[in-house]
Amino acid sequence: MTETSATAQGATAGKPRTRIQRRNRELILEAALQVFSQYGFRGATLDQIAAEAGLSKPNLLYYFPSKEAMHEALLQTLLETWLDPLRALDPQGAPLEEILAYVRRKLELARDYPRESRLFANEILQGAPRILPYLESDLRELVAQTCVIIRGWTAEGRLAPVDPVHLIFSIWALTQHYADFEVQVTAVLGEGDPFEAAGAHLDVMFRRMLTP
Amino acid sequence: MTETSATAQGATAGKPRTRIQRRNRELILEAALQVFSQYGFRGATLDQIAAEAGLSKPNLLYYFPSKEAMHEALLQTLLETWLDPLRALDPQGAPLEEILAYVRRKLELARDYPRESRLFANEILQGAPRILPYLESDLRELVAQTCVIIRGWTAEGRLAPVDPVHLIFSIWALTQHYADFEVQVTAVLGEGDPFEAAGAHLDVMFRRMLTP
DNA sequence: GTCTATATCACGATAGAC
DNA sequence: GTCTATCGTGATATAGAC
């Protein structure tokens, strides 16, 4: 088994090599995201995903060993990118503008990747069986660090007094709502993009909340 | 078929008569709420619900004609009580206090009936297949009426200028978050009741947002 | 009214032809 | 690599004994 002659075993050992393999893998993950984000892991079926991807059901299982593996692949890439904006908070920056920028980035994520947001929501609603350890370790630690930054800003009088953890929860809730409850938002507002008005609204609200 | 001799046909035609029937119906709905709110309609199974209720699977289907019927019964009672707090907004009252009272009631609902909140969230995430007409008619109308009240308060200078629809969305998002994302909230905060701190936080935040 | 037993079907996953 | 055919399981719902 040399490096040069080794081909992917079932396309799952190692990264896919050929263009077609990469393309089909992406097709499957795209279809899986569509279905998992709507129905959750248990409510989703391979038939749906196969139809959505335009591939046969056994072909799906050639690229991924199981339904569970598809779901895990999606969750992993999600978690890698999900909290980056929070990490980008700069303690040296202007407090209010830093937080407003974070709100804007989160709202852009909700607008541009609503299915990823709903995938996460489904996972949490079902009790986070697959990512609870991550929530209790990495996420918790990241939130704790961010709280230190926020408390520092408040102590310096550059930010209105606020419960830092619940401020973070508030930002998550307000931005993800537009992705997770998109159907309800649209039903109430009628047609048209709600994100522009939402952005303006959140900008004003957080300014009032946090201006010292 | 007289009134006096008519007994429930399959216990589904008309309201249940005996104490046992009422109790079993409640047992089933309680168990169904537990399971549907976690896994959504498609992810839930009758086996789970039966086990949760301590009844046999066929016995479930004696009280309800189908899985769908259980789900519909839950959604119906949910919708009847879900928006009552919004209806309680009094145009004659003190604007800020009226809105803060609504926030508090919604947060109490999230604390006392988190499964109902998650049942609703699941339904919306799946595209609201069963309640979309309701959202587009009753809910939309109720929101429109509430917006008139809020705009009136703002015009009188008794409330800071605000986008009324997105203010309502914000209230929903911030309060339901503590029920729908309870697992995440607990994972980040550690043990202990998050609702007390959440209530204080939201009270302060909305005061700053809405004080003229 | 409640159970055991079962009909019927859809699901995830596998076998094997090509 | 991709397909058709199929296995075994678990799903909803029904039949019929008690």
CSV table of C-alpha atoms (C1' of nucleotides) in Angstrom, one decimal:
chain,number,residue,atom,x,y,z
A,1,MET,CA,0.0,0.0,0.0
A,2,THR,CA,2.1,2.9,-1.3
A,3,GLU,CA,1.2,6.5,-1.3
A,4,THR,CA,1.0,6.8,-5.0
A,5,SER,CA,-1.1,3.7,-5.8
A,6,ALA,CA,-3.5,4.1,-2.9
A,7,THR,CA,-7.0,5.0,-4.0
A,8,ALA,CA,-9.8,6.0,-1.7
A,9,GLN,CA,-11.4,3.0,-0.1
A,10,GLY,CA,-15.1,3.6,-0.5
A,11,ALA,CA,-14.2,7.3,-1.1
A,12,THR,CA,-14.3,7.8,2.7
A,13,ALA,CA,-10.8,7.0,3.7
A,14,GLY,CA,-9.0,10.2,3.0
A,15,LYS,CA,-10.2,13.1,1.0
A,16,PRO,CA,-11.8,12.4,-2.4
A,17,ARG,CA,-9.3,12.6,-5.3
A,18,THR,CA,-11.2,13.1,-8.6
A,19,ARG,CA,-13.3,16.1,-9.6
A,20,ILE,CA,-16.3,13.9,-9.9
A,21,GLN,CA,-15.9,12.5,-6.4
A,22,ARG,CA,-15.6,16.0,-5.0
A,23,ARG,CA,-18.6,17.1,-7.0
A,24,ASN,CA,-20.8,14.2,-5.9
A,25,ARG,CA,-19.7,14.6,-2.3
A,26,GLU,CA,-20.7,18.3,-2.4
A,27,LEU,CA,-24.0,17.4,-4.1
A,28,ILE,CA,-24.8,14.9,-1.3
A,29,LEU,CA,-23.8,17.3,1.5
A,30,GLU,CA,-25.8,20.1,-0.1
A,31,ALA,CA,-28.9,17.8,-0.4
A,32,ALA,CA,-28.4,16.5,3.1
A,33,LEU,CA,-28.2,20.0,4.5
A,34,GLN,CA,-31.4,20.8,2.8
A,35,VAL,CA,-33.3,17.9,4.3
A,36,PHE,CA,-31.6,17.6,7.7
A,37,SER,CA,-32.1,21.3,8.4
A,38,GLN,CA,-35.8,21.0,7.7
A,39,TYR,CA,-36.7,17.7,9.4
A,40,GLY,CA,-33.9,17.0,11.8
A,41,PHE,CA,-31.8,13.9,11.8
A,42,ARG,CA,-34.5,11.4,12.6
A,43,GLY,CA,-37.1,13.0,10.5
A,44,ALA,CA,-34.9,13.1,7.4
A,45,THR,CA,-34.8,10.1,5.0
A,46,LEU,CA,-32.1,8.9,2.6
A,47,ASP,CA,-34.7,8.7,-0.1
A,48,GLN,CA,-35.3,12.5,0.2
A,49,ILE,CA,-31.6,13.2,0.2
A,50,ALA,CA,-31.0,11.0,-2.8
A,51,ALA,CA,-33.9,12.6,-4.7
A,52,GLU,CA,-32.6,16.1,-3.8
A,53,ALA,CA,-29.1,15.2,-4.9
A,54,GLY,CA,-30.2,13.5,-8.1
A,55,LEU,CA,-28.3,10.3,-7.1
A,56,SER,CA,-29.4,6.8,-6.2
A,57,LYS,CA,-29.7,5.8,-2.6
A,58,PRO,CA,-26.9,3.2,-2.8
A,59,ASN,CA,-24.6,5.8,-4.4
A,60,LEU,CA,-25.1,8.0,-1.4
A,61,LEU,CA,-23.8,5.2,0.8
A,62,TYR,CA,-20.8,4.8,-1.5
A,63,TYR,CA,-19.7,8.3,-0.5
A,64,PHE,CA,-20.7,8.2,3.1
A,65,PRO,CA,-20.8,5.0,5.2
A,66,SER,CA,-24.1,5.9,6.8
A,67,LYS,CA,-26.8,8.5,7.3
A,68,GLU,CA,-25.2,9.4,10.6
A,69,ALA,CA,-21.9,10.1,8.8
A,70,MET,CA,-23.5,12.7,6.5
A,71,HIS,CA,-25.0,14.4,9.5
A,72,GLU,CA,-21.7,14.5,11.3
A,73,ALA,CA,-19.9,15.9,8.4
A,74,LEU,CA,-22.4,18.7,8.2
A,75,LEU,CA,-22.2,19.5,11.9
A,76,GLN,CA,-18.5,19.5,11.9
A,77,THR,CA,-18.1,22.0,9.1
A,78,LEU,CA,-20.8,24.0,10.8
A,79,LEU,CA,-19.1,24.2,14.2
A,80,GLU,CA,-15.8,25.2,12.6
A,81,THR,CA,-17.3,28.3,11.1
A,82,TRP,CA,-20.2,29.0,13.4
A,83,LEU,CA,-18.4,30.9,16.2
A,84,ASP,CA,-15.7,32.5,14.2
A,85,PRO,CA,-17.4,35.9,14.4
A,86,LEU,CA,-17.4,35.8,18.2
A,87,ARG,CA,-13.6,35.1,18.2
A,88,ALA,CA,-13.2,38.2,16.1
A,89,LEU,CA,-14.2,40.5,18.9
A,90,ASP,CA,-11.2,42.8,19.5
A,91,PRO,CA,-10.7,43.9,23.1
A,92,GLN,CA,-8.7,46.9,21.7
A,93,GLY,CA,-11.5,48.1,19.5
A,94,ALA,CA,-14.3,50.5,20.2
A,95,PRO,CA,-16.7,48.4,22.4
A,96,LEU,CA,-20.0,49.5,20.9
A,97,GLU,CA,-18.8,49.2,17.3
A,98,GLU,CA,-17.2,45.8,18.0
A,99,ILE,CA,-20.5,44.4,19.3
A,100,LEU,CA,-22.5,46.0,16.5
A,101,ALA,CA,-20.1,44.5,14.0
A,102,TYR,CA,-20.6,41.1,15.6
A,103,VAL,CA,-24.4,41.5,15.4
A,104,ARG,CA,-24.1,42.4,11.7
A,105,ARG,CA,-22.0,39.5,10.9
A,106,LYS,CA,-24.3,37.1,12.7
A,107,LEU,CA,-27.3,38.6,10.8
A,108,GLU,CA,-25.4,38.1,7.6
A,109,LEU,CA,-24.8,34.5,8.5
A,110,ALA,CA,-28.5,34.0,9.1
A,111,ARG,CA,-29.3,35.6,5.8
A,112,ASP,CA,-26.7,33.8,3.7
A,113,TYR,CA,-26.7,30.4,5.5
A,114,PRO,CA,-30.2,30.0,7.0
A,115,ARG,CA,-30.2,26.2,6.5
A,116,GLU,CA,-27.0,25.9,8.6
A,117,SER,CA,-28.7,27.9,11.3
A,118,ARG,CA,-31.8,25.6,11.2
A,119,LEU,CA,-29.6,22.5,11.2
A,120,PHE,CA,-28.1,23.8,14.4
A,121,ALA,CA,-31.5,24.7,15.8
A,122,ASN,CA,-32.8,21.2,15.1
A,123,GLU,CA,-29.8,19.6,16.8
A,124,ILE,CA,-30.3,21.8,19.9
A,125,LEU,CA,-34.1,21.1,20.0
A,126,GLN,CA,-33.4,17.4,20.0
A,127,GLY,CA,-31.2,17.8,23.0
A,128,ALA,CA,-27.9,18.3,21.2
A,129,PRO,CA,-27.1,14.6,21.4
A,130,ARG,CA,-24.1,14.9,19.1
A,131,ILE,CA,-22.6,18.3,20.1
A,132,LEU,CA,-23.4,18.6,23.8
A,133,PRO,CA,-19.7,17.9,24.7
A,134,TYR,CA,-18.7,20.7,22.4
A,135,LEU,CA,-21.2,23.1,23.9
A,136,GLU,CA,-20.0,22.4,27.4
A,137,SER,CA,-16.3,22.7,26.6
A,138,ASP,CA,-15.3,24.9,23.6
A,139,LEU,CA,-18.4,27.0,23.4
A,140,ARG,CA,-18.6,27.6,27.1
A,141,GLU,CA,-15.0,28.6,27.2
A,142,LEU,CA,-15.3,31.0,24.3
A,143,VAL,CA,-18.3,32.6,25.9
A,144,ALA,CA,-16.4,32.9,29.2
A,145,GLN,CA,-13.5,34.7,27.4
A,146,THR,CA,-15.9,37.0,25.6
A,147,CYS,CA,-17.5,37.9,28.9
A,148,VAL,CA,-14.2,39.0,30.3
A,149,ILE,CA,-13.8,41.4,27.4
A,150,ILE,CA,-17.3,42.8,27.8
A,151,ARG,CA,-16.9,43.2,31.6
A,152,GLY,CA,-13.7,45.0,30.9
A,153,TRP,CA,-15.4,47.5,28.6
A,154,THR,CA,-18.2,48.0,31.1
A,155,ALA,CA,-15.7,48.6,34.0
A,156,GLU,CA,-13.9,51.2,31.9
A,157,GLY,CA,-17.3,52.9,31.4
A,158,ARG,CA,-17.1,52.5,27.6
A,159,LEU,CA,-20.2,50.3,27.6
A,160,ALA,CA,-23.5,50.4,29.5
A,161,PRO,CA,-23.7,47.9,32.4
A,162,VAL,CA,-25.1,44.6,31.1
A,163,ASP,CA,-25.1,40.9,31.9
A,164,PRO,CA,-22.5,39.7,29.4
A,165,VAL,CA,-23.7,36.1,29.0
A,166,HIS,CA,-27.3,37.2,28.5
A,167,LEU,CA,-26.2,39.9,26.1
A,168,ILE,CA,-24.5,37.1,24.0
A,169,PHE,CA,-27.7,35.0,24.2
A,170,SER,CA,-29.6,38.0,23.1
A,171,ILE,CA,-27.5,38.5,20.0
A,172,TRP,CA,-27.8,34.9,19.1
A,173,ALA,CA,-31.5,34.8,19.6
A,174,LEU,CA,-32.2,38.0,17.7
A,175,THR,CA,-30.1,37.1,14.7
A,176,GLN,CA,-30.8,33.4,14.4
A,177,HIS,CA,-34.5,34.1,14.7
A,178,TYR,CA,-34.6,35.5,11.2
A,179,ALA,CA,-33.2,32.2,9.8
A,180,ASP,CA,-34.9,29.7,12.1
A,181,PHE,CA,-38.4,31.3,12.0
A,182,GLU,CA,-38.1,32.6,8.5
A,183,VAL,CA,-41.4,31.0,7.6
A,184,GLN,CA,-43.2,32.8,10.3
A,185,VAL,CA,-41.4,36.1,9.6
A,186,THR,CA,-42.4,35.9,6.0
A,187,ALA,CA,-46.0,34.9,6.8
A,188,VAL,CA,-46.3,38.0,9.0
A,189,LEU,CA,-44.4,40.5,6.9
A,190,GLY,CA,-45.5,39.3,3.5
A,191,GLU,CA,-43.1,39.1,0.6
A,192,GLY,CA,-39.8,41.0,0.5
A,193,ASP,CA,-36.5,40.6,2.2
A,194,PRO,CA,-36.8,41.1,6.0
A,195,PHE,CA,-33.1,41.3,6.6
A,196,GLU,CA,-32.6,44.9,5.6
A,197,ALA,CA,-35.2,46.2,8.0
A,198,ALA,CA,-34.0,43.7,10.6
A,199,GLY,CA,-30.4,45.0,10.3
A,200,ALA,CA,-31.5,48.6,10.8
A,201,HIS,CA,-33.7,47.6,13.7
A,202,LEU,CA,-31.1,45.6,15.5
A,203,ASP,CA,-28.5,48.4,15.0
A,204,VAL,CA,-30.7,50.9,16.7
A,205,MET,CA,-31.8,48.6,19.5
A,206,PHE,CA,-28.3,47.5,20.4
A,207,ARG,CA,-27.0,51.1,20.3
A,208,ARG,CA,-29.7,52.1,22.8
A,209,MET,CA,-29.0,49.1,25.0
A,210,LEU,CA,-25.2,49.5,25.2
A,211,THR,CA,-24.4,53.2,24.9
A,212,PRO,CA,-23.0,54.2,28.3
B,1,MET,CA,-79.1,7.7,18.0
B,2,THR,CA,-80.4,9.7,21.0
B,3,GLU,CA,-78.4,12.1,23.1
B,4,THR,CA,-78.7,10.0,26.2
B,5,SER,CA,-77.6,6.7,24.8
B,6,ALA,CA,-74.9,7.9,22.5
B,7,THR,CA,-71.5,6.9,23.7
B,8,ALA,CA,-68.3,8.1,22.2
B,9,GLN,CA,-67.4,6.2,19.0
B,10,GLY,CA,-63.8,5.4,19.4
B,11,ALA,CA,-63.6,8.1,22.1
B,12,THR,CA,-62.9,10.5,19.3
B,13,ALA,CA,-66.4,11.6,18.3
B,14,GLY,CA,-67.3,14.2,20.9
B,15,LYS,CA,-65.5,14.8,24.2
B,16,PRO,CA,-64.5,11.9,26.4
B,17,ARG,CA,-67.1,11.0,29.0
B,18,THR,CA,-65.6,9.0,31.8
B,19,ARG,CA,-62.8,10.0,34.2
B,20,ILE,CA,-60.6,7.2,32.9
B,21,GLN,CA,-61.1,8.4,29.3
B,22,ARG,CA,-60.2,12.0,30.2
B,23,ARG,CA,-57.2,10.8,32.2
B,24,ASN,CA,-55.9,8.6,29.4
B,25,ARG,CA,-56.4,11.3,26.8
B,26,GLU,CA,-54.4,13.6,29.0
B,27,LEU,CA,-51.7,11.0,29.5
B,28,ILE,CA,-51.3,10.5,25.8
B,29,LEU,CA,-51.3,14.2,25.0
B,30,GLU,CA,-48.7,14.8,27.7
B,31,ALA,CA,-46.5,12.0,26.3
B,32,ALA,CA,-47.0,13.2,22.7
B,33,LEU,CA,-46.0,16.7,23.7
B,34,GLN,CA,-42.8,15.4,25.3
B,35,VAL,CA,-41.8,13.4,22.1
B,36,PHE,CA,-43.1,15.7,19.4
B,37,SER,CA,-41.5,18.8,20.9
B,38,GLN,CA,-38.1,17.1,20.9
B,39,TYR,CA,-38.1,15.2,17.6
B,40,GLY,CA,-40.7,17.0,15.5
B,41,PHE,CA,-43.6,15.2,13.9
B,42,ARG,CA,-41.7,13.0,11.5
B,43,GLY,CA,-38.9,12.1,14.0
B,44,ALA,CA,-41.4,11.1,16.7
B,45,THR,CA,-42.7,7.5,16.9
B,46,LEU,CA,-45.8,6.0,18.4
B,47,ASP,CA,-43.6,3.5,20.3
B,48,GLN,CA,-41.9,6.4,22.1
B,49,ILE,CA,-45.2,8.0,22.9
B,50,ALA,CA,-46.7,4.8,24.1
B,51,ALA,CA,-43.8,4.1,26.4
B,52,GLU,CA,-43.8,7.6,27.7
B,53,ALA,CA,-47.5,7.4,28.4
B,54,GLY,CA,-47.3,3.9,29.9
B,55,LEU,CA,-50.0,2.6,27.5
B,56,SER,CA,-49.9,0.1,24.7
B,57,LYS,CA,-49.6,1.3,21.1
B,58,PRO,CA,-53.0,0.2,20.0
B,59,ASN,CA,-54.5,1.8,23.0
B,60,LEU,CA,-53.1,5.1,21.8
B,61,LEU,CA,-54.9,4.6,18.5
B,62,TYR,CA,-58.1,3.9,20.4
B,63,TYR,CA,-58.1,7.4,21.7
B,64,PHE,CA,-56.7,9.1,18.6
B,65,PRO,CA,-57.4,7.9,15.1
B,66,SER,CA,-53.8,8.6,14.0
B,67,LYS,CA,-50.4,10.0,14.9
B,68,GLU,CA,-51.4,13.1,12.9
B,69,ALA,CA,-54.5,13.5,15.1
B,70,MET,CA,-52.4,13.7,18.2
B,71,HIS,CA,-50.1,16.3,16.7
B,72,GLU,CA,-53.0,18.4,15.5
B,73,ALA,CA,-54.7,18.3,18.9
B,74,LEU,CA,-51.5,19.6,20.5
B,75,LEU,CA,-51.1,22.3,17.9
B,76,GLN,CA,-54.6,23.5,18.3
B,77,THR,CA,-54.5,23.9,22.0
B,78,LEU,CA,-51.2,25.5,21.6
B,79,LEU,CA,-52.4,28.2,19.1
B,80,GLU,CA,-55.4,28.9,21.3
B,81,THR,CA,-53.2,30.0,24.2
B,82,TRP,CA,-50.0,31.0,22.5
B,83,LEU,CA,-50.9,34.6,21.5
B,84,ASP,CA,-53.2,35.6,24.3
B,85,PRO,CA,-50.6,37.7,26.0
B,86,LEU,CA,-50.2,39.8,22.8
B,87,ARG,CA,-54.0,40.4,22.8
B,88,ALA,CA,-53.7,41.6,26.4
B,89,LEU,CA,-51.8,44.8,25.3
B,90,ASP,CA,-53.8,47.7,26.5
B,91,PRO,CA,-53.7,50.8,24.3
B,92,GLN,CA,-54.8,52.9,27.3
B,93,GLY,CA,-52.0,51.6,29.5
B,94,ALA,CA,-48.6,53.0,30.1
B,95,PRO,CA,-46.7,52.0,26.9
B,96,LEU,CA,-43.4,51.0,28.4
B,97,GLU,CA,-45.0,49.0,31.2
B,98,GLU,CA,-47.4,47.3,28.8
B,99,ILE,CA,-44.6,46.1,26.7
B,100,LEU,CA,-42.5,45.0,29.6
B,101,ALA,CA,-45.4,43.1,31.0
B,102,TYR,CA,-45.8,41.3,27.7
B,103,VAL,CA,-42.1,40.4,27.8
B,104,ARG,CA,-42.5,39.1,31.3
B,105,ARG,CA,-45.5,37.0,30.4
B,106,LYS,CA,-43.8,35.6,27.3
B,107,LEU,CA,-40.7,34.7,29.4
B,108,GLU,CA,-42.9,33.0,32.0
B,109,LEU,CA,-44.5,31.0,29.2
B,110,ALA,CA,-41.1,29.9,28.0
B,111,ARG,CA,-40.2,28.9,31.6
B,112,ASP,CA,-43.4,27.1,32.4
B,113,TYR,CA,-44.2,25.6,29.0
B,114,PRO,CA,-40.9,25.1,27.3
B,115,ARG,CA,-42.1,22.0,25.5
B,116,GLU,CA,-45.0,23.9,23.9
B,117,SER,CA,-42.5,26.4,22.7
B,118,ARG,CA,-40.3,23.7,21.2
B,119,LEU,CA,-43.3,22.1,19.6
B,120,PHE,CA,-44.0,25.4,17.9
B,121,ALA,CA,-40.4,25.8,16.9
B,122,ASN,CA,-40.3,22.4,15.3
B,123,GLU,CA,-43.4,23.1,13.3
B,124,ILE,CA,-41.9,26.4,12.0
B,125,LEU,CA,-38.5,24.8,11.2
B,126,GLN,CA,-40.3,22.2,9.1
B,127,GLY,CA,-41.9,24.9,7.1
B,128,ALA,CA,-45.1,25.2,9.2
B,129,PRO,CA,-47.0,22.7,7.0
B,130,ARG,CA,-49.9,22.5,9.3
B,131,ILE,CA,-50.2,26.1,10.6
B,132,LEU,CA,-49.1,28.3,7.8
B,133,PRO,CA,-52.6,29.4,6.9
B,134,TYR,CA,-53.1,30.4,10.6
B,135,LEU,CA,-49.8,32.4,10.5
B,136,GLU,CA,-50.8,34.2,7.3
B,137,SER,CA,-54.3,35.1,8.6
B,138,ASP,CA,-54.9,35.3,12.3
B,139,LEU,CA,-51.3,35.9,13.4
B,140,ARG,CA,-50.6,38.4,10.7
B,141,GLU,CA,-53.8,40.3,11.6
B,142,LEU,CA,-53.0,40.3,15.3
B,143,VAL,CA,-49.5,41.6,14.7
B,144,ALA,CA,-50.9,44.3,12.4
B,145,GLN,CA,-53.3,45.5,15.1
B,146,THR,CA,-50.5,45.5,17.7
B,147,CYS,CA,-48.4,47.6,15.4
B,148,VAL,CA,-51.1,50.2,15.2
B,149,ILE,CA,-51.0,50.5,19.0
B,150,ILE,CA,-47.3,50.7,19.1
B,151,ARG,CA,-47.1,53.3,16.4
B,152,GLY,CA,-49.7,55.3,18.3
B,153,TRP,CA,-47.6,55.3,21.4
B,154,THR,CA,-44.6,56.4,19.4
B,155,ALA,CA,-46.5,59.2,17.7
B,156,GLU,CA,-47.5,60.5,21.1
B,157,GLY,CA,-43.9,60.5,22.2
B,158,ARG,CA,-44.5,58.0,24.9
B,159,LEU,CA,-42.3,55.4,23.4
B,160,ALA,CA,-38.9,55.7,21.6
B,161,PRO,CA,-39.2,55.3,17.8
B,162,VAL,CA,-39.0,51.7,16.8
B,163,ASP,CA,-40.0,49.4,14.0
B,164,PRO,CA,-43.1,47.8,15.6
B,165,VAL,CA,-43.0,44.5,13.7
B,166,HIS,CA,-39.4,43.9,14.4
B,167,LEU,CA,-39.9,44.9,18.0
B,168,ILE,CA,-42.5,42.1,18.2
B,169,PHE,CA,-40.1,39.7,16.5
B,170,SER,CA,-37.4,40.7,19.0
B,171,ILE,CA,-39.7,39.9,22.0
B,172,TRP,CA,-40.5,36.5,20.6
B,173,ALA,CA,-36.9,35.7,19.7
B,174,LEU,CA,-35.5,36.8,23.1
B,175,THR,CA,-38.1,35.0,25.2
B,176,GLN,CA,-38.5,31.8,23.2
B,177,HIS,CA,-34.8,31.4,23.0
B,178,TYR,CA,-34.6,30.3,26.6
B,179,ALA,CA,-37.1,27.5,26.0
B,180,ASP,CA,-36.0,26.4,22.5
B,181,PHE,CA,-32.2,26.6,23.1
B,182,GLU,CA,-32.5,25.5,26.8
B,183,VAL,CA,-29.8,22.8,26.3
B,184,GLN,CA,-27.3,25.3,24.9
B,185,VAL,CA,-28.2,27.9,27.6
B,186,THR,CA,-27.6,25.3,30.3
B,187,ALA,CA,-24.4,24.0,28.7
B,188,VAL,CA,-23.0,27.5,28.7
B,189,LEU,CA,-24.3,28.7,32.1
B,190,GLY,CA,-23.9,25.6,34.0
B,191,GLU,CA,-26.6,24.4,36.4
B,192,GLY,CA,-29.1,26.7,37.9
B,193,ASP,CA,-32.2,28.5,36.7
B,194,PRO,CA,-31.4,30.9,33.9
B,195,PHE,CA,-34.8,32.6,33.9
B,196,GLU,CA,-34.3,34.8,36.8
B,197,ALA,CA,-31.2,36.5,35.3
B,198,ALA,CA,-32.8,36.5,31.9
B,199,GLY,CA,-35.9,38.3,33.3
B,200,ALA,CA,-33.7,41.0,34.9
B,201,HIS,CA,-31.6,41.3,31.7
B,202,LEU,CA,-34.6,41.6,29.4
B,203,ASP,CA,-36.2,44.2,31.7
B,204,VAL,CA,-33.2,46.4,31.6
B,205,MET,CA,-32.6,46.0,27.9
B,206,PHE,CA,-36.2,46.8,26.8
B,207,ARG,CA,-36.3,49.8,29.1
B,208,ARG,CA,-33.2,51.2,27.4
B,209,MET,CA,-34.6,50.4,24.0
B,210,LEU,CA,-38.0,51.9,24.4
B,211,THR,CA,-37.7,54.8,26.9
B,212,PRO,CA,-38.4,57.9,24.9
C,1,DG,C1',-61.4,-0.7,26.8
C,2,DT,C1',-57.2,-3.0,26.5
C,3,DC,C1',-54.3,-6.3,25.0
C,4,DT,C1',-51.6,-9.8,21.5
C,5,DA,C1',-50.8,-10.6,17.0
C,6,DT,C1',-50.3,-9.1,12.6
C,7,DA,C1',-50.8,-6.7,8.1
C,8,DT,C1',-48.5,-3.4,5.3
C,9,DC,C1',-45.1,-0.4,4.2
C,10,DA,C1',-41.0,2.6,4.4
C,11,DC,C1',-36.6,2.9,6.2
C,12,DG,C1',-31.3,2.2,6.3
C,13,DA,C1',-28.1,-0.6,4.5
C,14,DT,C1',-26.0,-4.5,1.5
C,15,DA,C1',-25.2,-7.7,-2.5
C,16,DG,C1',-23.9,-8.2,-6.9
C,17,DA,C1',-24.4,-7.2,-11.9
C,18,DC,C1',-22.3,-4.0,-15.1
D,1,DG,C1',-18.6,4.1,-9.7
D,2,DT,C1',-23.3,3.4,-10.3
D,3,DC,C1',-27.1,0.9,-10.8
D,4,DT,C1',-31.2,-2.8,-9.7
D,5,DA,C1',-32.8,-5.8,-6.5
D,6,DT,C1',-33.3,-7.0,-1.9
D,7,DC,C1',-32.6,-7.9,3.1
D,8,DG,C1',-33.9,-7.0,7.9
D,9,DT,C1',-35.9,-3.8,10.8
D,10,DG,C1',-39.0,-0.8,12.7
D,11,DA,C1',-42.8,2.2,11.5
D,12,DT,C1',-48.2,3.2,11.4
D,13,DA,C1',-52.3,1.1,11.7
D,14,DT,C1',-55.8,-2.8,12.1
D,15,DA,C1',-58.0,-7.4,13.5
D,16,DG,C1',-59.8,-9.9,16.9
D,17,DA,C1',-59.5,-12.2,21.5
D,18,DC,C1',-60.7,-11.1,26.2
